[in-house]
Amino acid sequence: QVQLQESGPGLVKPSQTLSLTCTVSGGSITTINYYWSWIRQPPGKGLEWMGGIAYNGYSYASPALKSRTSISRDTSKNQFTLQLSSVTPEDTAVYYCARDTGKSNVESWGQGTQVTVSS
């Protein structure tokens, strides 16, 4: 019954910071052994795992994006967030939040939100 919903601006200008929020319902982001991830899919390309935050609050990111990525959470709102700085048009993608078990097993997905980086 867990549901995830992405929210944030659909258009971001180059060099700015992209901020997205995932709101979780039907389950707690602090539940043991669950991990909360951000995944994106650029046009014509495959899914790219970006990073996530564990049930205990530890965050992590893909080596390719680590320098620009910050993932945090607000347990009072049952939300976790993505901030991607210094964006370029190559960051244009559909962005998803998801829940997994930490074993590359994604159990639940948000519907995804389109983000376009353009002037």
PDB file of C-alpha atoms in Angstrom:
ATOM      1  CA  GLN A   1       0.000   0.000   0.000  1.00  0.00           C
ATOM      2  CA  VAL A   2       3.018   2.320   0.071  1.00  0.00           C
ATOM      3  CA  GLN A   3       2.746   5.200  -2.367  1.00  0.00           C
ATOM      4  CA  LEU A   4       5.386   7.642  -3.557  1.00  0.00           C
ATOM      5  CA  GLN A   5       4.812  10.970  -5.258  1.00  0.00           C
ATOM      6  CA  GLU A   6       7.441  13.232  -6.795  1.00  0.00           C
ATOM      7  CA  SER A   7       6.973  16.982  -6.795  1.00  0.00           C
ATOM      8  CA  GLY A   8       8.969  19.995  -7.888  1.00  0.00           C
ATOM      9  CA  PRO A   9       9.487  22.329 -10.830  1.00  0.00           C
ATOM     10  CA  GLY A  10       9.295  20.908 -14.326  1.00  0.00           C
ATOM     11  CA  LEU A  11      11.632  23.501 -15.826  1.00  0.00           C
ATOM     12  CA  VAL A  12      15.042  24.518 -14.471  1.00  0.00           C
ATOM     13  CA  LYS A  13      17.561  26.900 -15.972  1.00  0.00           C
ATOM     14  CA  PRO A  14      21.152  25.820 -16.663  1.00  0.00           C
ATOM     15  CA  SER A  15      23.579  26.305 -13.763  1.00  0.00           C
ATOM     16  CA  GLN A  16      20.761  26.325 -11.216  1.00  0.00           C
ATOM     17  CA  THR A  17      19.900  23.662  -8.653  1.00  0.00           C
ATOM     18  CA  LEU A  18      17.178  21.118  -9.297  1.00  0.00           C
ATOM     19  CA  SER A  19      15.155  20.274  -6.188  1.00  0.00           C
ATOM     20  CA  LEU A  20      12.612  17.473  -6.014  1.00  0.00           C
ATOM     21  CA  THR A  21      10.650  16.069  -3.111  1.00  0.00           C
ATOM     22  CA  CYS A  22       9.265  12.568  -2.707  1.00  0.00           C
ATOM     23  CA  THR A  23       6.279  12.285  -0.410  1.00  0.00           C
ATOM     24  CA  VAL A  24       5.684   8.805   0.996  1.00  0.00           C
ATOM     25  CA  SER A  25       2.364   7.528   2.284  1.00  0.00           C
ATOM     26  CA  GLY A  26       1.309   4.138   3.590  1.00  0.00           C
ATOM     27  CA  GLY A  27       4.733   3.466   5.101  1.00  0.00           C
ATOM     28  CA  SER A  28       7.454   5.175   7.108  1.00  0.00           C
ATOM     29  CA  ILE A  29      10.813   6.190   5.651  1.00  0.00           C
ATOM     30  CA  THR A  30      12.374   5.102   8.953  1.00  0.00           C
ATOM     31  CA  THR A  31      11.210   1.491   8.703  1.00  0.00           C
ATOM     32  CA  ILE A  32      14.213  -0.787   9.162  1.00  0.00           C
ATOM     33  CA  ASN A  33      15.823  -2.410   6.112  1.00  0.00           C
ATOM     34  CA  TYR A  34      14.271  -0.124   3.533  1.00  0.00           C
ATOM     35  CA  TYR A  35      16.145   2.271   1.283  1.00  0.00           C
ATOM     36  CA  TRP A  36      14.807   5.309  -0.538  1.00  0.00           C
ATOM     37  CA  SER A  37      16.251   6.061  -3.955  1.00  0.00           C
ATOM     38  CA  TRP A  38      16.248   8.566  -6.770  1.00  0.00           C
ATOM     39  CA  ILE A  39      16.420   7.189 -10.318  1.00  0.00           C
ATOM     40  CA  ARG A  40      16.228   9.044 -13.614  1.00  0.00           C
ATOM     41  CA  GLN A  41      15.797   8.267 -17.302  1.00  0.00           C
ATOM     42  CA  PRO A  42      17.050  10.730 -19.934  1.00  0.00           C
ATOM     43  CA  PRO A  43      15.302  10.723 -23.324  1.00  0.00           C
ATOM     44  CA  GLY A  44      16.284   7.665 -25.347  1.00  0.00           C
ATOM     45  CA  LYS A  45      18.439   6.231 -22.564  1.00  0.00           C
ATOM     46  CA  GLY A  46      18.139   3.698 -19.797  1.00  0.00           C
ATOM     47  CA  LEU A  47      17.445   4.102 -16.116  1.00  0.00           C
ATOM     48  CA  GLU A  48      20.219   5.687 -14.067  1.00  0.00           C
ATOM     49  CA  TRP A  49      20.417   5.207 -10.312  1.00  0.00           C
ATOM     50  CA  MET A  50      21.407   8.504  -8.735  1.00  0.00           C
ATOM     51  CA  GLY A  51      21.543   7.870  -5.022  1.00  0.00           C
ATOM     52  CA  GLY A  52      19.419   7.470  -1.958  1.00  0.00           C
ATOM     53  CA  ILE A  53      19.032   7.581   1.768  1.00  0.00           C
ATOM     54  CA  ALA A  54      18.734   4.638   4.109  1.00  0.00           C
ATOM     55  CA  TYR A  55      16.213   4.085   6.873  1.00  0.00           C
ATOM     56  CA  ASN A  56      18.850   5.143   9.402  1.00  0.00           C
ATOM     57  CA  GLY A  57      19.495   8.463   7.671  1.00  0.00           C
ATOM     58  CA  TYR A  58      22.732   7.667   5.845  1.00  0.00           C
ATOM     59  CA  SER A  59      22.809   9.090   2.336  1.00  0.00           C
ATOM     60  CA  TYR A  60      24.868   8.072  -0.682  1.00  0.00           C
ATOM     61  CA  ALA A  61      25.138   8.835  -4.392  1.00  0.00           C
ATOM     62  CA  SER A  62      26.430   7.472  -7.680  1.00  0.00           C
ATOM     63  CA  PRO A  63      30.132   8.218  -8.214  1.00  0.00           C
ATOM     64  CA  ALA A  64      29.259   9.995 -11.456  1.00  0.00           C
ATOM     65  CA  LEU A  65      26.927  12.403  -9.680  1.00  0.00           C
ATOM     66  CA  LYS A  66      28.283  12.513  -6.144  1.00  0.00           C
ATOM     67  CA  SER A  67      29.857  15.949  -6.452  1.00  0.00           C
ATOM     68  CA  ARG A  68      26.553  17.525  -7.501  1.00  0.00           C
ATOM     69  CA  THR A  69      24.031  15.453  -5.548  1.00  0.00           C
ATOM     70  CA  SER A  70      22.612  15.913  -2.085  1.00  0.00           C
ATOM     71  CA  ILE A  71      19.878  13.693  -0.651  1.00  0.00           C
ATOM     72  CA  SER A  72      18.186  14.384   2.650  1.00  0.00           C
ATOM     73  CA  ARG A  73      14.969  13.654   4.496  1.00  0.00           C
ATOM     74  CA  ASP A  74      12.334  15.138   6.759  1.00  0.00           C
ATOM     75  CA  THR A  75      10.958  12.403   8.961  1.00  0.00           C
ATOM     76  CA  SER A  76       8.233  14.642  10.386  1.00  0.00           C
ATOM     77  CA  LYS A  77       6.767  14.959   6.887  1.00  0.00           C
ATOM     78  CA  ASN A  78       7.735  11.450   5.727  1.00  0.00           C
ATOM     79  CA  GLN A  79       9.571  12.975   2.779  1.00  0.00           C
ATOM     80  CA  PHE A  80      12.978  12.732   1.192  1.00  0.00           C
ATOM     81  CA  THR A  81      14.524  15.188  -1.222  1.00  0.00           C
ATOM     82  CA  LEU A  82      16.954  15.413  -4.119  1.00  0.00           C
ATOM     83  CA  GLN A  83      19.116  18.417  -4.898  1.00  0.00           C
ATOM     84  CA  LEU A  84      21.179  18.355  -8.089  1.00  0.00           C
ATOM     85  CA  SER A  85      23.357  21.406  -8.549  1.00  0.00           C
ATOM     86  CA  SER A  86      24.891  23.034 -11.630  1.00  0.00           C
ATOM     87  CA  VAL A  87      22.453  21.417 -14.005  1.00  0.00           C
ATOM     88  CA  THR A  88      22.918  21.289 -17.772  1.00  0.00           C
ATOM     89  CA  PRO A  89      20.579  20.211 -20.589  1.00  0.00           C
ATOM     90  CA  GLU A  90      21.986  16.681 -20.216  1.00  0.00           C
ATOM     91  CA  ASP A  91      20.208  16.500 -16.862  1.00  0.00           C
ATOM     92  CA  THR A  92      16.863  16.616 -18.667  1.00  0.00           C
ATOM     93  CA  ALA A  93      15.061  13.410 -17.718  1.00  0.00           C
ATOM     94  CA  VAL A  94      12.104  11.797 -16.061  1.00  0.00           C
ATOM     95  CA  TYR A  95      12.935  11.581 -12.370  1.00  0.00           C
ATOM     96  CA  TYR A  96      11.576   8.826 -10.150  1.00  0.00           C
ATOM     97  CA  CYS A  97      11.663   8.167  -6.452  1.00  0.00           C
ATOM     98  CA  ALA A  98      11.504   4.558  -5.302  1.00  0.00           C
ATOM     99  CA  ARG A  99      11.734   2.183  -2.365  1.00  0.00           C
ATOM    100  CA  ASP A 100      14.031  -0.806  -2.412  1.00  0.00           C
ATOM    101  CA  THR A 101      15.512  -3.390  -0.061  1.00  0.00           C
ATOM    102  CA  GLY A 102      19.144  -2.452  -0.641  1.00  0.00           C
ATOM    103  CA  LYS A 103      19.639  -5.536  -2.789  1.00  0.00           C
ATOM    104  CA  SER A 104      18.869  -3.934  -6.163  1.00  0.00           C
ATOM    105  CA  ASN A 105      15.245  -4.895  -5.675  1.00  0.00           C
ATOM    106  CA  VAL A 106      12.971  -1.939  -6.283  1.00  0.00           C
ATOM    107  CA  GLU A 107       9.558  -2.668  -4.827  1.00  0.00           C
ATOM    108  CA  SER A 108       7.674   0.583  -5.308  1.00  0.00           C
ATOM    109  CA  TRP A 109       7.960   3.493  -7.717  1.00  0.00           C
ATOM    110  CA  GLY A 110       6.545   6.936  -7.994  1.00  0.00           C
ATOM    111  CA  GLN A 111       4.916   7.838 -11.289  1.00  0.00           C
ATOM    112  CA  GLY A 112       7.879   9.978 -12.285  1.00  0.00           C
ATOM    113  CA  THR A 113       8.105  13.657 -13.082  1.00  0.00           C
ATOM    114  CA  GLN A 114       9.548  15.274 -16.200  1.00  0.00           C
ATOM    115  CA  VAL A 115      12.261  17.847 -15.581  1.00  0.00           C
ATOM    116  CA  THR A 116      13.613  19.905 -18.463  1.00  0.00           C
ATOM    117  CA  VAL A 117      16.779  21.974 -18.203  1.00  0.00           C
ATOM    118  CA  SER A 118      16.570  24.864 -20.638  1.00  0.00           C
ATOM    119  CA  SER A 119      16.991  28.599 -20.895  1.00  0.00           C
TER     120      SER A 119
END
